[in-house]
PDB file of C-alpha atoms and ligand atoms in Angstrom:
ATOM      1  CA  UNK A   1      -0.100  -0.012   0.046  1.00 98.00           C
ATOM      2  CA  UNK A   2       0.911   3.541  -0.595  1.00 98.00           C
ATOM      3  CA  UNK A   3       0.165   6.186   1.153  1.00 98.00           C
ATOM      4  CA  UNK A   4       0.087   9.987  -0.605  1.00 98.00           C
ATOM      5  CA  UNK A   5       0.546  12.267   1.956  1.00 98.00           C
ATOM      6  CA  UNK A   6       2.220  15.506   3.608  1.00 98.00           C
ATOM      7  CA  UNK A   7       3.232  14.888   7.259  1.00 98.00           C
ATOM      8  CA  UNK A   8       2.052  18.745   8.076  1.00 98.00           C
ATOM      9  CA  UNK A   9      -1.893  17.983   7.106  1.00 98.00           C
ATOM     10  CA  UNK A  10      -4.045  17.508   9.097  1.00 98.00           C
ATOM     11  CA  UNK A  11      -6.106  15.088   6.732  1.00 98.00           C
ATOM     12  CA  UNK A  12      -3.268  13.305   6.443  1.00 98.00           C
ATOM     13  CA  UNK A  13      -2.460  12.683   9.942  1.00 98.00           C
ATOM     14  CA  UNK A  14      -5.823  12.243  11.081  1.00 98.00           C
ATOM     15  CA  UNK A  15      -5.030   8.585   8.482  1.00 98.00           C
ATOM     16  CA  UNK A  16      -1.351   7.753   9.692  1.00 98.00           C
ATOM     17  CA  UNK A  17      -2.896   7.857  13.457  1.00 98.00           C
ATOM     18  CA  UNK A  18      -4.600   4.864  12.215  1.00 98.00           C
ATOM     19  CA  UNK A  19      -2.166   3.277  10.235  1.00 98.00           C
ATOM     20  CA  UNK A  20       0.109   3.964  13.860  1.00 98.00           C
ATOM     21  CA  UNK A  21      -2.382   2.553  15.841  1.00 98.00           C
ATOM     22  CA  UNK A  22      -2.058  -0.631  13.940  1.00 98.00           C
ATOM     23  CA  UNK A  23       1.353  -0.730  13.031  1.00 98.00           C
ATOM     24  CA  UNK A  24       0.025  -1.230   9.406  1.00 98.00           C
ATOM     25  CA  UNK A  25       2.725  -1.340   6.933  1.00 98.00           C
ATOM     26  CA  UNK A  26       2.648   1.117   3.621  1.00 98.00           C
ATOM     27  CA  UNK A  27       5.162   3.353   1.681  1.00 98.00           C
ATOM     28  CA  UNK A  28       5.000   6.392   2.430  1.00 98.00           C
ATOM     29  CA  UNK A  29       4.883   8.822  -0.523  1.00 98.00           C
ATOM     30  CA  UNK A  30       5.649  12.374   0.669  1.00 98.00           C
ATOM     31  CA  UNK A  31       4.262  15.016  -1.270  1.00 97.00           C
ATOM     32  CA  UNK A  32       7.180  17.292  -1.117  1.00 93.00           C
ATOM     33  CA  UNK A  33       8.688  15.001  -3.714  1.00 96.00           C
ATOM     34  CA  UNK A  34       7.878  16.166  -7.281  1.00 97.00           C
ATOM     35  CA  UNK A  35       7.162  12.594  -8.462  1.00 98.00           C
ATOM     36  CA  UNK A  36       4.741  11.578  -5.721  1.00 98.00           C
ATOM     37  CA  UNK A  37       2.827  14.703  -6.629  1.00 98.00           C
ATOM     38  CA  UNK A  38       2.998  14.460 -10.336  1.00 98.00           C
ATOM     39  CA  UNK A  39       1.549  10.312  -9.360  1.00 98.00           C
ATOM     40  CA  UNK A  40      -0.877  11.904  -7.138  1.00 98.00           C
ATOM     41  CA  UNK A  41      -2.067  13.975  -9.900  1.00 98.00           C
ATOM     42  CA  UNK A  42      -2.829  11.193 -12.373  1.00 98.00           C
ATOM     43  CA  UNK A  43      -4.559   9.589  -9.450  1.00 98.00           C
ATOM     44  CA  UNK A  44      -6.981  12.477  -8.350  1.00 98.00           C
ATOM     45  CA  UNK A  45      -7.601  15.404 -10.387  1.00 97.00           C
ATOM     46  CA  UNK A  46      -8.278  17.396  -7.162  1.00 98.00           C
ATOM     47  CA  UNK A  47      -4.574  16.524  -5.547  1.00 97.00           C
ATOM     48  CA  UNK A  48      -6.168  16.592  -2.260  1.00 98.00           C
ATOM     49  CA  UNK A  49      -4.704  14.181   0.335  1.00 98.00           C
ATOM     50  CA  UNK A  50      -4.204  11.973   1.490  1.00 98.00           C
ATOM     51  CA  UNK A  51      -4.695   9.023  -0.786  1.00 98.00           C
ATOM     52  CA  UNK A  52      -4.483   5.384  -0.470  1.00 98.00           C
ATOM     53  CA  UNK A  53      -3.399   3.205  -3.117  1.00 98.00           C
ATOM     54  CA  UNK A  54      -3.886  -0.586  -2.418  1.00 98.00           C
ATOM     55  CA  UNK A  55      -3.128  -2.724  -5.298  1.00 96.00           C
ATOM     56  CA  UNK A  56      -3.713  -0.018  -7.853  1.00 95.00           C
ATOM     57  CA  UNK A  57      -7.024   0.851  -5.733  1.00 97.00           C
ATOM     58  CA  UNK A  58      -7.236   4.406  -4.810  1.00 98.00           C
ATOM     59  CA  UNK A  59      -9.163   5.138  -1.814  1.00 98.00           C
ATOM     60  CA  UNK A  60      -9.805   9.031  -1.534  1.00 98.00           C
ATOM     61  CA  UNK A  61     -11.281  10.559   1.514  1.00 98.00           C
ATOM     62  CA  UNK A  62      -9.744  10.509   4.962  1.00 98.00           C
ATOM     63  CA  UNK A  63     -12.384   8.735   7.007  1.00 98.00           C
ATOM     64  CA  UNK A  64     -13.114   6.171   4.172  1.00 98.00           C
ATOM     65  CA  UNK A  65      -9.699   5.246   4.200  1.00 98.00           C
ATOM     66  CA  UNK A  66      -9.596   4.111   7.607  1.00 98.00           C
ATOM     67  CA  UNK A  67     -12.935   2.355   7.293  1.00 98.00           C
ATOM     68  CA  UNK A  68     -11.120   0.720   4.125  1.00 98.00           C
ATOM     69  CA  UNK A  69      -8.205  -0.156   6.400  1.00 98.00           C
ATOM     70  CA  UNK A  70     -10.297  -2.382   8.627  1.00 98.00           C
ATOM     71  CA  UNK A  71     -12.176  -3.898   6.122  1.00 98.00           C
ATOM     72  CA  UNK A  72      -8.909  -4.917   4.016  1.00 98.00           C
ATOM     73  CA  UNK A  73      -5.979  -4.390   6.878  1.00 98.00           C
ATOM     74  CA  UNK A  74      -7.518  -4.922  10.261  1.00 97.00           C
ATOM     75  CA  UNK A  75      -5.098  -4.796  12.555  1.00 97.00           C
ATOM     76  CA  UNK A  76      -5.498  -5.399  16.905  1.00 97.00           C
ATOM     77  CA  UNK A  77      -7.365  -2.032  17.206  1.00 97.00           C
ATOM     78  CA  UNK A  78     -10.378  -1.671  15.855  1.00 97.00           C
ATOM     79  CA  UNK A  79     -10.905   1.983  15.214  1.00 98.00           C
ATOM     80  CA  UNK A  80     -14.913   1.574  14.268  1.00 98.00           C
ATOM     81  CA  UNK A  81     -16.583  -0.863  16.673  1.00 97.00           C
ATOM     82  CA  UNK A  82     -19.817  -2.834  15.673  1.00 97.00           C
ATOM     83  CA  UNK A  83     -23.140  -1.496  16.227  1.00 97.00           C
ATOM     84  CA  UNK A  84     -23.943   1.495  17.743  1.00 97.00           C
ATOM     85  CA  UNK A  85     -20.580   2.236  19.306  1.00 97.00           C
ATOM     86  CA  UNK A  86     -19.560   2.208  15.548  1.00 98.00           C
ATOM     87  CA  UNK A  87     -22.237   4.637  14.720  1.00 98.00           C
ATOM     88  CA  UNK A  88     -20.925   7.067  17.516  1.00 98.00           C
ATOM     89  CA  UNK A  89     -17.456   7.007  16.343  1.00 98.00           C
ATOM     90  CA  UNK A  90     -18.998   7.682  12.914  1.00 98.00           C
ATOM     91  CA  UNK A  91     -20.797  10.353  14.232  1.00 98.00           C
ATOM     92  CA  UNK A  92     -18.597  12.640  16.342  1.00 98.00           C
ATOM     93  CA  UNK A  93     -15.610  11.503  13.075  1.00 98.00           C
ATOM     94  CA  UNK A  94     -18.016  13.892  10.856  1.00 98.00           C
ATOM     95  CA  UNK A  95     -18.552  16.420  13.636  1.00 98.00           C
ATOM     96  CA  UNK A  96     -14.706  17.231  14.546  1.00 98.00           C
ATOM     97  CA  UNK A  97     -14.099  16.885  10.573  1.00 98.00           C
ATOM     98  CA  UNK A  98     -17.272  19.431   9.884  1.00 98.00           C
ATOM     99  CA  UNK A  99     -17.675  21.728  13.118  1.00 98.00           C
ATOM    100  CA  UNK A 100     -13.846  21.857  14.188  1.00 98.00           C
ATOM    101  CA  UNK A 101     -11.175  20.555  11.054  1.00 98.00           C
ATOM    102  CA  UNK A 102     -13.247  23.430   8.596  1.00 98.00           C
ATOM    103  CA  UNK A 103     -13.354  26.418  10.332  1.00 98.00           C
ATOM    104  CA  UNK A 104      -9.599  25.592  11.586  1.00 98.00           C
ATOM    105  CA  UNK A 105      -8.805  25.682   7.727  1.00 98.00           C
ATOM    106  CA  UNK A 106     -10.765  28.575   7.237  1.00 98.00           C
ATOM    107  CA  UNK A 107      -9.461  30.573   9.794  1.00 98.00           C
ATOM    108  CA  UNK A 108      -5.659  29.696   8.117  1.00 98.00           C
ATOM    109  CA  UNK A 109      -6.200  29.724   4.809  1.00 97.00           C
ATOM    110  CA  UNK A 110      -7.873  32.634   5.008  1.00 98.00           C
ATOM    111  CA  UNK A 111      -4.421  33.756   5.973  1.00 96.00           C
ATOM    112  CA  UNK A 112      -2.764  33.021   2.823  1.00 95.00           C
ATOM    113  CA  UNK A 113      -4.623  35.277   0.968  1.00 97.00           C
ATOM    114  CA  UNK A 114      -3.617  38.152  -0.464  1.00 96.00           C
ATOM    115  CA  UNK A 115      -4.883  41.404   1.999  1.00 96.00           C
ATOM    116  CA  UNK A 116      -6.934  42.395  -0.271  1.00 97.00           C
ATOM    117  CA  UNK A 117      -8.816  38.879  -1.513  1.00 97.00           C
ATOM    118  CA  UNK A 118      -9.267  38.038   2.971  1.00 97.00           C
ATOM    119  CA  UNK A 119     -12.962  36.806   4.048  1.00 98.00           C
ATOM    120  CA  UNK A 120     -13.387  38.711   7.257  1.00 98.00           C
ATOM    121  CA  UNK A 121     -16.518  37.767   7.533  1.00 98.00           C
ATOM    122  CA  UNK A 122     -16.131  34.108   7.004  1.00 98.00           C
ATOM    123  CA  UNK A 123     -13.235  33.805   9.528  1.00 98.00           C
ATOM    124  CA  UNK A 124     -15.823  35.495  11.727  1.00 98.00           C
ATOM    125  CA  UNK A 125     -18.615  32.694  11.293  1.00 98.00           C
ATOM    126  CA  UNK A 126     -15.701  30.367  11.478  1.00 98.00           C
ATOM    127  CA  UNK A 127     -14.370  31.920  14.690  1.00 98.00           C
ATOM    128  CA  UNK A 128     -17.871  31.722  16.007  1.00 98.00           C
ATOM    129  CA  UNK A 129     -18.518  27.930  15.065  1.00 98.00           C
ATOM    130  CA  UNK A 130     -15.302  27.130  17.042  1.00 98.00           C
ATOM    131  CA  UNK A 131     -16.283  28.459  20.105  1.00 98.00           C
ATOM    132  CA  UNK A 132     -19.730  26.855  19.467  1.00 98.00           C
ATOM    133  CA  UNK A 133     -18.188  23.261  19.052  1.00 98.00           C
ATOM    134  CA  UNK A 134     -15.696  24.347  21.725  1.00 98.00           C
ATOM    135  CA  UNK A 135     -18.173  24.599  24.262  1.00 98.00           C
ATOM    136  CA  UNK A 136     -20.073  21.894  23.037  1.00 98.00           C
ATOM    137  CA  UNK A 137     -17.590  19.252  23.369  1.00 98.00           C
ATOM    138  CA  UNK A 138     -16.219  20.444  26.447  1.00 98.00           C
ATOM    139  CA  UNK A 139     -19.485  19.392  28.015  1.00 98.00           C
ATOM    140  CA  UNK A 140     -19.972  16.034  25.651  1.00 97.00           C
ATOM    141  CA  UNK A 141     -16.151  14.992  26.641  1.00 97.00           C
ATOM    142  CA  UNK A 142     -16.777  15.493  30.537  1.00 97.00           C
ATOM    143  CA  UNK A 143     -15.585  11.776  32.347  1.00 96.00           C
ATOM    144  CA  UNK A 144     -14.915  10.276  28.777  1.00 97.00           C
ATOM    145  CA  UNK A 145     -11.356   9.514  28.034  1.00 98.00           C
ATOM    146  CA  UNK A 146     -11.821   9.340  24.757  1.00 98.00           C
ATOM    147  CA  UNK A 147     -14.749  10.999  22.266  1.00 98.00           C
ATOM    148  CA  UNK A 148     -16.369   7.421  22.605  1.00 97.00           C
ATOM    149  CA  UNK A 149     -15.851   6.769  26.120  1.00 96.00           C
ATOM    150  CA  UNK A 150     -12.863   4.064  26.937  1.00 96.00           C
ATOM    151  CA  UNK A 151     -11.735   2.953  23.518  1.00 97.00           C
ATOM    152  CA  UNK A 152      -9.496   5.044  20.727  1.00 98.00           C
ATOM    153  CA  UNK A 153     -11.441   5.334  17.699  1.00 98.00           C
ATOM    154  CA  UNK A 154     -11.585   6.761  14.535  1.00 98.00           C
ATOM    155  CA  UNK A 155     -13.629   9.857  16.232  1.00 98.00           C
ATOM    156  CA  UNK A 156     -10.198  10.203  17.865  1.00 98.00           C
ATOM    157  CA  UNK A 157      -7.771  10.250  14.926  1.00 98.00           C
ATOM    158  CA  UNK A 158     -10.395  13.158  13.421  1.00 98.00           C
ATOM    159  CA  UNK A 159     -10.115  14.818  16.940  1.00 98.00           C
ATOM    160  CA  UNK A 160      -6.322  15.254  17.283  1.00 98.00           C
ATOM    161  CA  UNK A 161      -5.371  17.199  14.321  1.00 98.00           C
ATOM    162  CA  UNK A 162      -8.461  19.195  14.111  1.00 98.00           C
ATOM    163  CA  UNK A 163      -8.097  19.908  17.660  1.00 98.00           C
ATOM    164  CA  UNK A 164      -3.965  20.206  17.721  1.00 98.00           C
ATOM    165  CA  UNK A 165      -4.615  23.012  14.927  1.00 98.00           C
ATOM    166  CA  UNK A 166      -7.754  24.641  15.856  1.00 98.00           C
ATOM    167  CA  UNK A 167      -6.146  25.665  19.669  1.00 98.00           C
ATOM    168  CA  UNK A 168      -3.299  26.900  17.403  1.00 98.00           C
ATOM    169  CA  UNK A 169      -5.831  29.021  14.960  1.00 98.00           C
ATOM    170  CA  UNK A 170      -8.167  30.137  17.994  1.00 98.00           C
ATOM    171  CA  UNK A 171      -7.195  29.052  21.494  1.00 98.00           C
ATOM    172  CA  UNK A 172      -9.368  26.808  23.290  1.00 98.00           C
ATOM    173  CA  UNK A 173     -10.948  28.935  26.427  1.00 98.00           C
ATOM    174  CA  UNK A 174      -9.009  28.026  29.824  1.00 98.00           C
ATOM    175  CA  UNK A 175     -12.056  27.194  31.264  1.00 98.00           C
ATOM    176  CA  UNK A 176     -13.106  24.238  29.261  1.00 98.00           C
ATOM    177  CA  UNK A 177     -11.042  22.158  31.017  1.00 98.00           C
ATOM    178  CA  UNK A 178     -12.270  18.800  29.822  1.00 98.00           C
ATOM    179  CA  UNK A 179     -11.589  19.522  26.116  1.00 98.00           C
ATOM    180  CA  UNK A 180      -8.191  20.808  26.764  1.00 98.00           C
ATOM    181  CA  UNK A 181      -7.578  17.826  29.095  1.00 98.00           C
ATOM    182  CA  UNK A 182      -8.826  15.519  26.081  1.00 98.00           C
ATOM    183  CA  UNK A 183      -6.268  17.104  23.517  1.00 98.00           C
ATOM    184  CA  UNK A 184      -3.373  16.871  26.058  1.00 98.00           C
ATOM    185  CA  UNK A 185      -4.687  13.564  26.105  1.00 98.00           C
ATOM    186  CA  UNK A 186      -4.712  13.337  22.441  1.00 98.00           C
ATOM    187  CA  UNK A 187      -0.996  14.538  22.232  1.00 98.00           C
ATOM    188  CA  UNK A 188       0.403  12.040  24.390  1.00 98.00           C
ATOM    189  CA  UNK A 189      -0.862   9.195  22.606  1.00 98.00           C
ATOM    190  CA  UNK A 190       1.861   7.603  21.334  1.00 98.00           C
ATOM    191  CA  UNK A 191       0.055   7.186  17.522  1.00 98.00           C
ATOM    192  CA  UNK A 192      -1.060  10.641  17.599  1.00 98.00           C
ATOM    193  CA  UNK A 193       2.845  11.697  19.531  1.00 98.00           C
ATOM    194  CA  UNK A 194       4.555  10.621  16.225  1.00 98.00           C
ATOM    195  CA  UNK A 195       2.064  12.202  13.664  1.00 98.00           C
ATOM    196  CA  UNK A 196       2.771  15.057  14.954  1.00 98.00           C
ATOM    197  CA  UNK A 197       6.888  14.597  16.137  1.00 98.00           C
ATOM    198  CA  UNK A 198       6.727  13.910  11.985  1.00 98.00           C
ATOM    199  CA  UNK A 199       5.217  16.832  11.161  1.00 98.00           C
ATOM    200  CA  UNK A 200       7.280  19.034  13.907  1.00 97.00           C
ATOM    201  CA  UNK A 201      10.292  20.328  10.874  1.00 97.00           C
ATOM    202  CA  UNK A 202       6.960  21.635   8.926  1.00 97.00           C
ATOM    203  CA  UNK A 203       5.899  24.421  11.961  1.00 97.00           C
ATOM    204  CA  UNK A 204       7.195  27.211   9.948  1.00 95.00           C
ATOM    205  CA  UNK A 205       4.345  26.764   7.504  1.00 94.00           C
ATOM    206  CA  UNK A 206       1.949  27.536   9.709  1.00 96.00           C
ATOM    207  CA  UNK A 207       0.516  30.989   8.101  1.00 94.00           C
ATOM    208  CA  UNK A 208      -0.735  32.030  11.569  1.00 96.00           C
ATOM    209  CA  UNK A 209       2.693  31.196  13.133  1.00 95.00           C
ATOM    210  CA  UNK A 210       2.958  28.369  15.203  1.00 96.00           C
ATOM    211  CA  UNK A 211       2.606  28.947  18.860  1.00 95.00           C
ATOM    212  CA  UNK A 212       5.808  27.770  21.010  1.00 91.00           C
ATOM    213  CA  UNK A 213       4.240  24.630  22.455  1.00 93.00           C
ATOM    214  CA  UNK A 214       2.989  21.256  21.949  1.00 95.00           C
TER     215      UNK A 214
HETATM  216  N1  LIG B 301     -12.036  15.662   2.833  1.00 63.28           N
HETATM  217  C1  LIG B 301     -11.013  15.465   3.013  1.00 63.28           C
HETATM  218  C2  LIG B 301      -9.774  16.787   3.100  1.00 63.28           C
HETATM  219  C3  LIG B 301      -8.723  16.447   2.412  1.00 63.28           C
HETATM  220  C4  LIG B 301      -8.496  18.201   2.297  1.00 63.28           C
HETATM  221  O1  LIG B 301      -8.901  18.930   2.417  1.00 63.28           O
HETATM  222  N2  LIG B 301      -6.669  17.870   2.561  1.00 63.28           N
HETATM  223  C5  LIG B 301      -6.094  19.229   2.057  1.00 63.28           C
HETATM  224  C6  LIG B 301      -4.790  18.787   3.069  1.00 63.28           C
HETATM  225  S1  LIG B 301      -5.105  19.042   4.910  1.00 63.28           S
HETATM  226  C7  LIG B 301      -5.308  19.461   1.217  1.00 63.28           C
HETATM  227  O2  LIG B 301      -5.475  18.603   0.046  1.00 63.28           O
HETATM  228  N3  LIG B 301      -4.905  20.096   0.245  1.00 63.28           N
HETATM  229  C8  LIG B 301      -4.580  20.537  -0.863  1.00 63.28           C
HETATM  230  C9  LIG B 301      -5.437  21.454  -1.652  1.00 63.28           C
HETATM  231  O3  LIG B 301      -6.802  22.197  -0.916  1.00 63.28           O
HETATM  232  O4  LIG B 301      -5.320  21.544  -2.633  1.00 63.28           O
HETATM  233  C10 LIG B 301     -10.319  14.461   3.516  1.00 63.28           C
HETATM  234  O5  LIG B 301     -11.210  13.938   4.507  1.00 63.28           O
HETATM  235  O6  LIG B 301      -9.644  13.586   3.519  1.00 63.28           O
END
């Protein structure tokens, strides 16, 4: 299997965490390299990443890639449990992608625009959305180790990079102690720590300036 990915990309980290969680072997086609970029463009004209290639079969979209890994290359850790627990993991995965990752990316990508093309209204909306989801997550996570309870799941794979970067773009208020503690637990988890460490050399890429922490 080949994974087309960049270590600093949040959606790539989500899939890398799943791969590391199960020590699943793969060839890392790093998108810093021109050849890997050209291959990605051939495989997927939108050139979005990550992309997993397994014996010629291209899998797109981080959540689907993790589903695919569990179905075709299962390991000891079942990131998507059966039954209702699996539904909860999928639901939380969507919430982290749509309401944490998306507004975080809005804030970060806006910074890369020419000053005259910035979208102050959209960025204010994104910050508002983050305030709301932070408050909801803080309540939801109280008393829980991981997003869905005692077991590390797909939802935590999505939560780790989204909360990691969202806190940089729009800090989680100190009053949200459960959410901040959950983010810290995620960062201490070995598969997450590995993905974060591999991305460390690229921190200067963060358009808002990476804070001197984490
Ligand atoms: N919904 C996609 C999102 C993928 C995505 O937006 N990836 C970013 C990197 S984190 C990307 O491809 N950026 C390059 C671009 O927008 O051209 C997924 O879950 O994989």
